[in-house]
Amino acid sequence: MNVLANWWDLRSLANPVNGLLGWLRDKGWDEIAYIVSGSIGAAAIGLFLGVAMLALIWVERRVIARIQIRRGPNRVGPQGLLQPVADAIKLMQKESLTPRLGDKWVFWLAPLLLFIPTVLTLGVVPFGDGMTVADLNVGVLFIIAVGSVMPLVVFMAGWSSNNKYSLLGAMRTIAMVLSYELPAVISLLSVVVLTGSMQLGEIINFQKDHNTWNVFLLPLPFAIYLIASLAEIGRSPYDIAEAESEIVAGYHTEYSGMKFGLFYAVELANALIIGGLFAVFFFGGWWTYYLDVIIPSWVLFFVKMLLGYWLFVWARGTVPRLRIDQSLKFSWQFLVPMGLLNVVLVAFEVALWYQLDAPGIILAPFAVINWLLTAGLIVGYVRLLKLEHTQTPRRLTLTEDVGIVTHVPAPSAAGYSAAGGSPA
Amino acid sequence: MQIHSTEQVVFYLLAVVAVAAALGVVFAQDIIHSALFLVVTLILTAGVYVLLSAEFLSLVQVLVYGGGVSILVMFAVMITRVRDARGPLDGAQKPIAIVAGLAIVTVLVLMISRTEWQQAIPAVNRPDESPVRVQRVITQTDKGQLMSDTDAIGHDLFTTFAVPFEVASLVLLVALVGAIYLARGEEDEVT
């Protein structure tokens, strides 16, 4: 597993840890080694979450600002780097309100419980070669199962606030998560069928052994998982649960101070984790076509994780919010049947592969077939459902209003341009 | 009570909290609190499955009961508006409920006392390479291959228990169709 298993070889941060544990075990302190390894894992996850939170708030605000053609936070510290710290201090100082007619205990518990699935999921994420806290052999199922507790906590938050907007937001979230959990699970099922394992380490090893990324073999599950995971963590364009123009702020309307901060932090952390899971399931995890010999594997993983996160920020800055009925319909009518068809296809291919006992090169024609069938399925299904293009504003009227000239209008005789100014 | 292993300590911790939560289900004044206590009990049952090295089963327990059933219960409770009815939900069927409860307890106690439990508790074997790695359950197929518990469950479901499996899925399908039929209501209604 390790190229050079010396403790100073930082290409895998597991090496110094293993060195320490090996030293402890040589001394005969097995129990201490057991406790120390657990503590190191927990501390690493805590540290990672803390640092990532601070960094991501800054990245998100700056990137969104760039997309929206404004500057973003740039006063506190160089380039506004200390803005997240200032935000955190501000949140801590704020008064923590509890609705008088709300359910006090449930109201307090919800933001705390919301953190548990996030932290638990990080426990199975392989941050690098041998850098997993617990590489469970049912890792994929673990991620799905732990994530499935999330709507319950959201319900607790929405219900205990004793506020109709909170309750509406919670119900919307639950409807969204229940609808989009299915396509997400089905698309991961394709990955599991192909790689033959639910262990995240084994999924990476499959991609390493066959010199491919899963995204080349499974384009449709990748697309479905991208959309479904966006919806599950409730980020724009799927931030229907907290659509501020409709239901104030959804299930965390009544939360203030650091409790609101926790909801915000969990949303960011979930986006980052989904980025990491993308890397594991579809982009080879820490393995990157021999680059991992030169560059430490954990650096590669972090880069992929942040790219996935950046994709989410990009989507948030550019894609308009969907309506709840549109998004639920899209899941049930389009994503679920597509995903199921793809699972059948992949299962057929894997069965063929085992029957023929063929070498790994057979994956190349499979990839071609999958891409062609994906394109065919999408086009055919859209035709079947008789969905139409809904691009009603044909011209980019908005950019014209702002002043970006897309075409020069012909001079008109009685237009306001002749009058030398626009009528106020 | 003699304590043999760490597993036993963990088991008693889980059991105490699970039983306390189960009592909470019965004695909580607010019905939403009862439902939340029920979720705690169900999730801690998953912890017991982990102790039995049935990882797959425990995660399915969390997925189905922690994620699915609990949400259904919550929705049912919320939509039927029983929240205003605080206080114990006693009714005319209280004596019948007591008798039924006692009958179930009797059956369970008899079953537990008559079962021959495995006496020797296998010692935890700690793998050498990494102490954090979760111990895997290995079962053997008829061909002598080694399988994890996930593989074993899949193997059994599609060979030995294929018919019950199909029957169960048929029952679920019927329930699903029935639910959709009920939810749709009258045909001429505007949806």
Coordinates of C-alpha atoms in Angstrom, one line a residue:
Chain A
M1 CA 0.0 0.0 0.0
N2 CA 2.7 2.5 1.0
V3 CA 5.5 3.1 -1.4
L4 CA 8.0 3.8 1.4
A5 CA 6.5 3.0 4.8
N6 CA 8.8 5.4 6.7
W7 CA 7.2 7.7 9.1
W8 CA 8.7 10.8 7.5
D9 CA 7.2 9.9 4.1
L10 CA 4.4 12.5 4.0
R11 CA 3.0 11.3 0.7
S12 CA 0.6 9.4 3.0
L13 CA -0.2 11.1 6.3
A14 CA -1.0 7.5 7.5
N15 CA 2.8 6.8 7.7
P16 CA 3.6 9.0 10.7
V17 CA 0.5 7.7 12.4
N18 CA 1.4 4.1 11.6
G19 CA 4.9 4.8 12.8
L20 CA 3.6 6.0 16.2
L21 CA 1.2 3.2 16.5
G22 CA 3.8 0.6 15.6
W23 CA 6.2 2.1 18.2
L24 CA 3.4 1.9 20.8
R25 CA 2.7 -1.7 19.9
D26 CA 6.3 -2.7 20.0
K27 CA 6.3 -1.4 23.6
G28 CA 3.4 -3.8 24.2
W29 CA 0.8 -1.0 24.9
D30 CA -1.9 -2.4 22.6
E31 CA -4.7 -0.7 24.5
I32 CA -3.0 2.7 24.4
A33 CA -2.4 2.3 20.6
Y34 CA -6.1 1.6 20.2
I35 CA -7.1 4.7 22.0
V36 CA -4.4 6.8 20.4
S37 CA -5.5 5.8 16.9
G38 CA -9.1 6.6 17.6
S39 CA -8.2 10.0 19.1
I40 CA -6.0 10.9 16.1
G41 CA -8.9 10.1 13.7
A42 CA -11.4 12.1 15.7
A43 CA -8.9 15.0 16.1
A44 CA -8.1 14.9 12.4
I45 CA -11.8 15.1 11.5
G46 CA -12.5 17.9 14.0
L47 CA -9.5 19.9 12.8
F48 CA -10.4 19.4 9.1
L49 CA -14.0 20.5 9.7
G50 CA -12.9 23.6 11.7
V51 CA -10.4 24.7 9.2
A52 CA -12.6 23.9 6.2
M53 CA -15.5 25.8 7.7
L54 CA -13.5 29.0 8.0
A55 CA -11.9 28.7 4.6
L56 CA -15.1 27.7 2.8
I57 CA -17.2 30.7 4.1
W58 CA -14.6 33.0 2.6
V59 CA -14.3 31.0 -0.7
E60 CA -18.1 30.9 -1.1
R61 CA -18.7 34.6 -0.4
R62 CA -15.8 35.7 -2.7
V63 CA -16.7 33.4 -5.6
I64 CA -20.4 34.3 -5.4
A65 CA -19.4 38.0 -5.4
R66 CA -17.3 37.5 -8.5
I67 CA -20.2 35.8 -10.2
Q68 CA -22.5 38.6 -9.3
I69 CA -20.0 41.3 -10.4
R70 CA -19.3 42.7 -6.9
R71 CA -16.3 42.6 -4.6
G72 CA -17.4 40.6 -1.7
P73 CA -15.9 40.8 1.8
N74 CA -12.4 42.4 1.5
R75 CA -12.0 44.6 4.6
V76 CA -11.2 42.3 7.5
G77 CA -7.7 41.1 7.0
P78 CA -5.8 40.8 3.7
Q79 CA -8.4 40.1 0.9
G80 CA -11.0 39.7 3.6
L81 CA -9.5 36.5 4.8
L82 CA -10.4 37.1 8.4
Q83 CA -14.1 37.7 7.6
P84 CA -15.2 34.2 8.6
V85 CA -13.6 34.7 12.0
A86 CA -15.4 38.0 12.4
D87 CA -18.6 36.4 11.4
A88 CA -18.2 33.6 13.9
I89 CA -17.5 36.1 16.7
K90 CA -20.5 38.1 15.7
L91 CA -22.7 35.0 15.7
M92 CA -21.5 33.9 19.1
Q93 CA -22.3 37.3 20.6
K94 CA -25.8 37.4 19.3
E95 CA -28.7 36.7 21.6
S96 CA -29.9 33.2 21.3
L97 CA -33.7 33.4 21.0
T98 CA -36.1 30.5 21.7
P99 CA -39.7 30.9 20.6
R100 CA -41.9 31.0 23.7
L101 CA -44.5 28.6 22.4
G102 CA -42.0 26.4 20.8
D103 CA -40.7 23.1 22.1
K104 CA -37.6 24.1 24.0
W105 CA -35.8 20.8 24.2
V106 CA -36.4 19.7 20.6
F107 CA -35.5 23.3 19.5
W108 CA -32.1 23.0 21.2
L109 CA -31.4 19.5 20.1
A110 CA -31.9 19.9 16.4
P111 CA -28.9 22.0 15.4
L112 CA -26.6 19.7 17.6
L113 CA -28.0 16.5 16.1
L114 CA -27.7 17.9 12.6
F115 CA -23.9 17.8 13.0
I116 CA -23.7 14.1 13.8
P117 CA -24.4 12.7 10.2
T118 CA -21.9 15.1 8.8
V119 CA -19.1 14.1 11.2
L120 CA -19.9 10.4 10.9
T121 CA -19.8 10.6 7.1
L122 CA -16.3 12.1 7.2
G123 CA -15.2 9.0 9.2
V124 CA -15.4 6.8 6.1
V125 CA -14.1 9.3 3.5
P126 CA -10.6 8.2 2.3
F127 CA -8.6 11.4 2.4
G128 CA -5.6 9.8 0.9
D129 CA -3.7 6.5 0.5
G130 CA -4.4 4.7 3.7
M131 CA -5.9 7.8 5.3
T132 CA -9.4 6.6 6.2
V133 CA -10.5 6.7 9.8
A134 CA -12.6 3.5 9.3
D135 CA -12.8 2.0 5.8
L136 CA -16.0 0.1 6.5
N137 CA -16.8 -2.8 4.1
V138 CA -20.4 -1.3 3.9
G139 CA -19.1 2.2 3.4
V140 CA -21.6 3.3 0.7
L141 CA -24.5 2.0 2.7
F142 CA -23.1 3.8 5.7
I143 CA -23.1 7.1 3.9
I144 CA -26.7 6.6 2.7
A145 CA -28.0 5.4 6.1
V146 CA -26.4 8.1 8.1
G147 CA -27.6 10.7 5.6
S148 CA -31.1 9.4 5.8
V149 CA -31.5 10.6 9.4
M150 CA -31.1 14.2 8.2
P151 CA -34.8 14.9 7.3
L152 CA -35.8 13.8 10.8
V153 CA -33.6 16.4 12.4
V154 CA -34.9 19.0 9.9
F155 CA -38.4 18.1 10.9
M156 CA -37.4 18.5 14.6
A157 CA -36.1 22.0 13.8
G158 CA -39.1 23.0 11.8
W159 CA -41.7 21.6 14.1
S160 CA -40.3 22.9 17.4
S161 CA -40.1 26.5 16.2
N162 CA -43.9 26.7 16.3
N163 CA -43.8 28.8 13.2
K164 CA -45.7 28.1 10.0
Y165 CA -42.8 29.1 7.7
S166 CA -40.5 26.8 9.6
L167 CA -42.9 23.9 9.3
L168 CA -43.5 24.5 5.6
G169 CA -39.7 24.6 5.1
A170 CA -39.3 21.4 7.0
M171 CA -42.0 19.7 5.0
R172 CA -40.5 20.9 1.7
T173 CA -37.1 19.6 2.8
I174 CA -38.5 16.2 3.7
A175 CA -40.3 16.0 0.4
M176 CA -37.2 16.9 -1.5
V177 CA -34.9 14.6 0.4
L178 CA -37.2 11.6 0.1
S179 CA -37.7 12.2 -3.6
Y180 CA -34.0 12.7 -4.4
E181 CA -32.6 10.0 -2.1
L182 CA -33.9 7.4 -4.5
P183 CA -32.1 8.6 -7.6
A184 CA -28.9 9.2 -5.5
V185 CA -29.0 5.6 -4.2
I186 CA -29.8 4.1 -7.6
S187 CA -26.9 6.0 -9.2
L188 CA -24.5 4.8 -6.4
L189 CA -25.9 1.3 -7.0
S190 CA -24.5 1.4 -10.5
V191 CA -21.1 2.2 -9.1
V192 CA -21.4 -0.6 -6.6
V193 CA -22.5 -3.1 -9.2
L194 CA -19.6 -2.1 -11.5
T195 CA -16.9 -2.1 -8.8
G196 CA -18.3 -5.0 -6.9
S197 CA -17.8 -3.5 -3.5
M198 CA -19.4 -1.1 -1.1
Q199 CA -16.0 -0.3 0.5
L200 CA -14.8 3.2 -0.5
G201 CA -11.2 2.0 -0.6
E202 CA -12.1 -0.9 -2.9
I203 CA -14.0 1.5 -5.2
I204 CA -10.8 3.6 -5.5
N205 CA -8.7 0.5 -6.0
F206 CA -11.0 -0.7 -8.8
Q207 CA -10.4 2.5 -10.7
K208 CA -6.7 2.3 -10.0
D209 CA -6.5 -1.3 -11.1
H210 CA -8.3 -0.6 -14.4
N211 CA -6.6 2.7 -15.1
T212 CA -9.9 4.5 -15.4
W213 CA -12.2 6.9 -13.7
N214 CA -15.7 5.7 -13.1
V215 CA -17.0 8.9 -14.7
F216 CA -15.8 7.6 -18.1
L217 CA -17.7 4.4 -17.6
L218 CA -20.8 5.7 -15.9
P219 CA -21.7 9.1 -17.3
L220 CA -25.4 8.8 -16.5
P221 CA -25.0 7.9 -12.8
F222 CA -22.6 10.7 -12.5
A223 CA -25.1 13.2 -13.8
I224 CA -27.9 11.8 -11.7
Y225 CA -25.8 11.8 -8.5
L226 CA -24.7 15.4 -9.2
I227 CA -28.3 16.6 -9.4
A228 CA -29.6 14.4 -6.6
S229 CA -26.9 15.3 -4.2
L230 CA -27.4 19.0 -4.9
A231 CA -31.0 18.5 -4.1
E232 CA -30.4 16.4 -1.0
I233 CA -28.1 19.0 0.7
G234 CA -30.6 21.7 -0.3
R235 CA -28.3 24.1 -2.1
S236 CA -29.3 26.3 -4.9
P237 CA -31.0 25.6 -7.4
Y238 CA -32.7 23.3 -5.0
D239 CA -32.8 25.6 -1.9
I240 CA -36.5 25.5 -2.1
A241 CA -36.7 24.7 1.6
E242 CA -35.3 28.2 2.5
A243 CA -36.6 30.2 -0.4
E244 CA -36.5 33.6 1.2
S245 CA -39.0 35.1 -1.2
E246 CA -41.6 32.5 -0.3
I247 CA -41.1 31.2 3.2
V248 CA -38.6 33.5 4.9
A249 CA -35.8 31.2 5.7
G250 CA -37.5 27.8 5.9
Y251 CA -36.8 25.5 8.8
H252 CA -34.2 27.7 10.5
T253 CA -36.3 30.9 10.5
E254 CA -36.5 31.0 14.3
Y255 CA -32.8 30.2 14.9
S256 CA -30.4 33.0 15.8
G257 CA -26.8 33.3 16.9
M258 CA -24.6 30.3 16.9
K259 CA -27.5 27.9 16.4
F260 CA -28.1 29.5 13.0
G261 CA -24.3 29.3 12.5
L262 CA -24.5 25.6 13.0
F263 CA -27.1 25.2 10.3
Y264 CA -25.0 27.2 7.9
A265 CA -21.8 25.3 8.8
V266 CA -23.5 21.9 8.2
E267 CA -24.7 23.1 4.8
L268 CA -21.2 24.0 3.8
A269 CA -19.7 20.9 5.3
N270 CA -22.2 18.7 3.5
A271 CA -21.4 20.4 0.2
L272 CA -17.7 19.8 0.8
I273 CA -18.3 16.1 1.7
I274 CA -20.4 15.6 -1.4
G275 CA -17.5 17.0 -3.4
G276 CA -15.3 14.4 -1.7
L277 CA -17.7 11.6 -2.5
F278 CA -17.8 12.7 -6.1
A279 CA -14.0 12.3 -6.1
V280 CA -14.2 8.8 -4.6
F281 CA -17.1 7.4 -6.7
F282 CA -16.4 9.0 -10.1
F283 CA -12.9 10.6 -10.1
G284 CA -10.6 8.0 -8.7
G285 CA -10.4 9.4 -5.1
W286 CA -6.8 10.0 -4.3
W287 CA -5.6 8.1 -7.4
T288 CA -4.9 10.3 -10.4
Y289 CA -3.1 8.6 -13.3
Y290 CA 0.4 8.2 -11.7
L291 CA 0.3 11.8 -10.4
D292 CA 0.0 10.3 -7.0
V293 CA 3.6 9.1 -7.1
I294 CA 4.9 12.7 -7.2
I295 CA 2.2 14.6 -5.5
P296 CA 0.9 13.5 -2.1
S297 CA -2.3 11.6 -2.5
W298 CA -4.1 13.7 0.1
V299 CA -3.3 16.9 -1.8
L300 CA -4.9 15.4 -4.9
F301 CA -7.9 14.4 -3.0
F302 CA -8.3 17.8 -1.5
V303 CA -8.0 19.4 -4.9
K304 CA -10.8 17.2 -6.3
M305 CA -12.9 17.8 -3.2
L306 CA -12.6 21.5 -3.6
L307 CA -13.3 21.4 -7.3
G308 CA -16.5 19.5 -6.5
Y309 CA -17.4 22.1 -3.9
W310 CA -16.6 24.9 -6.4
L311 CA -19.0 23.3 -8.8
F312 CA -21.7 23.7 -6.2
V313 CA -20.8 27.3 -5.5
W314 CA -20.9 27.9 -9.3
A315 CA -24.4 26.4 -9.5
R316 CA -25.5 28.5 -6.6
G317 CA -24.3 31.7 -8.2
T318 CA -25.8 31.0 -11.7
V319 CA -28.8 28.7 -11.7
P320 CA -32.2 30.1 -10.7
R321 CA -34.2 28.4 -8.1
L322 CA -36.7 25.7 -9.1
R323 CA -40.3 25.4 -8.0
I324 CA -41.0 22.5 -5.6
D325 CA -43.5 20.7 -7.9
Q326 CA -41.1 21.0 -10.9
S327 CA -38.2 19.6 -9.0
L328 CA -40.2 16.7 -7.5
K329 CA -41.6 15.9 -10.9
F330 CA -38.2 15.9 -12.4
S331 CA -36.9 13.4 -9.8
W332 CA -39.8 10.9 -10.2
Q333 CA -40.4 11.2 -13.9
F334 CA -36.9 11.5 -15.2
L335 CA -34.1 10.7 -12.7
V336 CA -35.6 7.5 -11.2
P337 CA -36.5 5.7 -14.4
M338 CA -33.2 6.7 -16.1
G339 CA -31.2 5.5 -13.1
L340 CA -33.0 2.2 -13.0
L341 CA -32.4 1.6 -16.7
N342 CA -28.8 2.3 -16.2
V343 CA -28.5 -0.2 -13.3
V344 CA -29.9 -2.9 -15.5
L345 CA -27.5 -1.9 -18.2
V346 CA -24.5 -2.0 -15.9
A347 CA -25.5 -5.3 -14.3
F348 CA -25.8 -6.8 -17.8
E349 CA -22.4 -5.6 -18.7
V350 CA -20.8 -6.8 -15.5
A351 CA -22.5 -10.2 -15.9
L352 CA -21.1 -10.4 -19.5
W353 CA -17.7 -9.5 -18.2
Y354 CA -17.7 -12.3 -15.7
Q355 CA -19.1 -14.8 -18.1
L356 CA -16.5 -14.1 -20.7
D357 CA -13.8 -13.9 -18.1
A358 CA -12.4 -11.0 -20.2
P359 CA -9.5 -8.8 -19.4
G360 CA -10.0 -5.3 -18.1
I361 CA -9.7 -3.8 -21.6
I362 CA -13.4 -4.8 -22.1
L363 CA -14.2 -1.7 -20.1
A364 CA -13.3 0.5 -23.1
P365 CA -16.2 -0.8 -25.4
F366 CA -18.5 -0.6 -22.3
A367 CA -17.6 3.0 -21.9
V368 CA -18.4 3.8 -25.5
I369 CA -21.7 1.9 -25.2
N370 CA -22.6 3.6 -22.0
W371 CA -22.0 7.1 -23.4
L372 CA -24.0 6.4 -26.6
L373 CA -26.8 4.8 -24.6
T374 CA -26.9 7.7 -22.2
A375 CA -27.3 10.2 -25.0
G376 CA -29.9 8.0 -26.7
L377 CA -31.8 7.4 -23.4
I378 CA -32.0 11.1 -22.6
V379 CA -33.0 12.2 -26.1
G380 CA -35.5 9.3 -26.4
Y381 CA -37.0 9.8 -23.0
V382 CA -37.5 13.5 -23.6
R383 CA -39.2 12.7 -26.9
L384 CA -41.4 10.0 -25.2
L385 CA -42.6 12.4 -22.5
K386 CA -43.1 15.0 -25.2
L387 CA -41.2 17.6 -23.1
E388 CA -40.7 20.8 -24.9
H389 CA -38.1 23.5 -24.8
T390 CA -39.1 26.0 -22.3
Q391 CA -36.7 28.6 -23.3
T392 CA -39.3 31.3 -23.7
P393 CA -37.2 34.5 -23.5
R394 CA -35.3 34.0 -26.8
R395 CA -33.4 37.2 -26.5
L396 CA -31.1 38.1 -23.6
T397 CA -33.2 41.1 -22.7
L398 CA -31.7 41.5 -19.3
T399 CA -28.1 42.0 -20.5
E400 CA -29.3 44.6 -22.9
D401 CA -31.0 46.5 -20.2
V402 CA -27.8 46.6 -18.2
G403 CA -26.0 48.1 -21.1
I404 CA -24.2 45.2 -22.7
V405 CA -24.8 45.8 -26.4
T406 CA -25.7 42.6 -28.2
H407 CA -27.0 44.2 -31.3
V408 CA -27.4 47.7 -32.6
P409 CA -31.0 48.7 -33.1
A410 CA -32.0 50.4 -36.3
P411 CA -32.6 54.2 -35.8
S412 CA -36.3 54.9 -35.5
A413 CA -38.0 58.1 -36.4
A414 CA -40.2 58.5 -33.3
G415 CA -38.2 56.6 -30.8
Y416 CA -36.9 58.0 -27.5
S417 CA -33.3 57.9 -28.9
A418 CA -34.1 60.8 -31.0
A419 CA -35.3 62.8 -28.0
G420 CA -31.9 62.5 -26.5
G421 CA -32.8 60.7 -23.3
S422 CA -35.1 58.1 -21.8
P423 CA -38.4 59.2 -20.3
A424 CA -38.3 59.2 -16.5
Chain B
M1 CA -23.0 -9.4 37.0
Q2 CA -19.6 -10.3 35.6
I3 CA -18.1 -8.3 32.8
H4 CA -16.2 -10.4 30.3
S5 CA -15.3 -7.9 27.5
T6 CA -15.5 -4.4 26.2
E7 CA -18.4 -5.5 24.0
Q8 CA -20.4 -6.3 27.0
V9 CA -19.9 -2.9 28.4
V10 CA -21.0 -1.3 25.2
F11 CA -24.0 -3.6 25.1
Y12 CA -25.1 -2.6 28.5
L13 CA -24.7 1.1 27.7
L14 CA -26.8 0.7 24.6
A15 CA -29.4 -1.4 26.4
V16 CA -29.8 1.0 29.2
V17 CA -30.4 4.0 26.9
A18 CA -32.6 2.0 24.6
V19 CA -34.8 0.8 27.5
A20 CA -34.9 4.3 28.9
A21 CA -36.0 5.7 25.6
A22 CA -38.6 2.9 25.2
L23 CA -40.0 4.0 28.6
G24 CA -40.0 7.5 27.3
V25 CA -42.1 6.5 24.4
V26 CA -44.8 5.3 26.8
F27 CA -44.6 8.0 29.4
A28 CA -43.8 11.1 27.4
Q29 CA -46.7 13.7 27.6
D30 CA -46.2 15.1 24.1
I31 CA -46.8 12.6 21.3
I32 CA -44.0 14.1 19.2
H33 CA -41.6 13.4 22.0
S34 CA -42.8 9.8 22.1
A35 CA -42.1 9.5 18.4
L36 CA -38.6 10.9 18.9
F37 CA -37.9 8.5 21.8
L38 CA -39.1 5.7 19.5
V39 CA -36.5 6.7 16.9
V40 CA -33.8 6.6 19.6
T41 CA -34.8 3.1 20.6
L42 CA -34.8 1.9 17.0
I43 CA -31.4 3.4 16.2
L44 CA -29.8 1.9 19.3
T45 CA -31.1 -1.4 18.2
A46 CA -28.9 -0.9 15.2
G47 CA -26.0 -0.5 17.6
V48 CA -26.8 -3.9 19.0
Y49 CA -26.7 -5.3 15.5
V50 CA -23.2 -3.8 15.1
L51 CA -22.1 -5.7 18.3
L52 CA -23.4 -8.9 16.7
S53 CA -21.2 -8.0 13.7
A54 CA -24.2 -7.7 11.4
E55 CA -23.1 -4.4 9.9
F56 CA -25.3 -4.6 6.9
L57 CA -28.4 -5.3 8.9
S58 CA -27.6 -2.5 11.4
L59 CA -27.2 0.1 8.6
V60 CA -30.5 -1.1 7.0
Q61 CA -32.1 -0.7 10.4
V62 CA -30.9 2.9 10.5
L63 CA -31.9 3.6 6.9
V64 CA -35.4 2.1 7.2
Y65 CA -36.4 3.0 10.8
G66 CA -34.2 6.1 11.4
G67 CA -34.9 7.6 8.0
G68 CA -38.1 6.1 6.6
V69 CA -40.5 4.9 9.3
S70 CA -39.7 7.7 11.7
I71 CA -40.5 10.3 9.1
L72 CA -43.8 8.5 8.3
V73 CA -44.7 8.5 12.0
M74 CA -43.9 12.2 12.3
F75 CA -46.0 13.1 9.3
A76 CA -48.9 11.0 10.5
V77 CA -48.7 12.6 14.0
M78 CA -48.4 16.1 12.5
I79 CA -51.2 15.8 9.9
T80 CA -53.7 14.3 12.3
R81 CA -53.2 17.3 14.7
V82 CA -53.0 15.3 17.9
R83 CA -50.5 17.8 19.2
D84 CA -53.2 19.8 20.9
A85 CA -54.2 16.7 22.9
R86 CA -51.5 16.8 25.5
G87 CA -51.6 14.3 28.4
P88 CA -51.8 10.5 28.3
L89 CA -53.8 9.2 25.5
D90 CA -55.9 6.7 27.4
G91 CA -59.1 5.3 26.1
A92 CA -61.7 2.7 26.5
Q93 CA -59.4 0.0 25.3
K94 CA -57.0 0.5 28.3
P95 CA -57.8 -2.9 30.0
I96 CA -57.5 -4.7 26.7
A97 CA -54.2 -3.0 26.0
I98 CA -52.9 -4.1 29.5
V99 CA -53.8 -7.7 28.8
A100 CA -52.3 -7.7 25.3
G101 CA -49.1 -6.1 26.6
L102 CA -48.8 -8.7 29.4
A103 CA -49.4 -11.5 26.9
I104 CA -46.6 -10.2 24.6
V105 CA -44.2 -9.8 27.6
T106 CA -45.0 -13.4 28.7
V107 CA -44.3 -14.8 25.2
L108 CA -41.0 -12.9 24.9
V109 CA -39.8 -13.9 28.4
L110 CA -40.7 -17.6 27.7
M111 CA -38.9 -17.4 24.4
I112 CA -35.8 -15.9 25.9
S113 CA -35.7 -18.3 28.8
R114 CA -36.2 -21.4 26.6
T115 CA -33.6 -20.5 24.0
E116 CA -30.3 -22.2 24.4
W117 CA -27.8 -19.4 24.2
Q118 CA -24.3 -19.8 23.0
Q119 CA -22.2 -19.9 26.1
A120 CA -18.7 -19.1 25.0
I121 CA -18.2 -15.5 23.9
P122 CA -15.5 -15.4 21.1
A123 CA -12.6 -13.1 22.0
V124 CA -12.1 -10.0 19.9
N125 CA -9.3 -10.8 17.5
R126 CA -7.5 -7.6 16.7
P127 CA -6.1 -7.4 13.2
D128 CA -2.4 -6.6 13.1
E129 CA -2.3 -4.0 10.3
S130 CA -4.6 -1.4 11.8
P131 CA -6.4 -1.4 15.1
V132 CA -9.1 0.9 13.8
R133 CA -10.2 -1.4 11.0
V134 CA -13.6 -2.9 11.8
Q135 CA -13.6 -6.6 12.2
R136 CA -15.2 -8.4 9.3
V137 CA -17.6 -11.3 9.6
I138 CA -16.5 -14.1 7.4
T139 CA -18.9 -16.9 6.5
Q140 CA -18.3 -19.7 4.1
T141 CA -20.5 -20.6 1.1
D142 CA -21.0 -24.3 0.1
K143 CA -18.1 -23.8 -2.3
G144 CA -15.9 -22.9 0.5
Q145 CA -15.4 -19.3 -0.5
L146 CA -15.2 -16.6 2.1
M147 CA -18.0 -14.0 2.2
S148 CA -18.7 -10.9 4.1
D149 CA -22.1 -10.5 5.7
T150 CA -23.4 -8.4 2.9
D151 CA -22.5 -11.1 0.3
A152 CA -24.0 -13.7 2.6
I153 CA -27.3 -11.9 2.9
G154 CA -27.5 -11.4 -0.9
H155 CA -26.5 -15.0 -1.6
D156 CA -29.2 -16.3 0.8
L157 CA -31.9 -13.9 -0.4
F158 CA -31.5 -15.1 -4.0
T159 CA -31.0 -18.8 -3.4
T160 CA -32.5 -20.2 -0.2
F161 CA -35.1 -17.5 0.5
A162 CA -35.9 -16.5 -3.1
V163 CA -39.7 -17.2 -2.8
P164 CA -40.2 -15.3 0.5
F165 CA -38.2 -12.5 -0.9
E166 CA -40.4 -12.2 -4.0
V167 CA -43.5 -12.6 -2.0
A168 CA -42.4 -9.7 0.3
S169 CA -41.7 -7.5 -2.6
L170 CA -45.1 -8.3 -4.1
V171 CA -46.8 -7.4 -0.8
L172 CA -44.9 -4.1 -0.8
L173 CA -45.9 -3.4 -4.4
V174 CA -49.6 -4.1 -3.6
A175 CA -49.3 -1.7 -0.7
L176 CA -47.7 0.9 -2.9
V177 CA -50.4 0.6 -5.5
G178 CA -53.1 0.8 -2.8
A179 CA -51.5 3.9 -1.3
I180 CA -51.4 5.6 -4.6
Y181 CA -55.1 4.7 -5.3
L182 CA -56.2 6.0 -1.9
A183 CA -54.1 9.2 -2.3
R184 CA -55.5 10.0 -5.8
G185 CA -59.0 10.1 -4.5
E186 CA -61.9 10.6 -7.0
E187 CA -61.0 10.6 -10.7
D188 CA -62.8 13.9 -11.5
E189 CA -61.0 15.7 -8.8
V190 CA -58.5 18.3 -10.0
T191 CA -55.1 17.3 -8.9

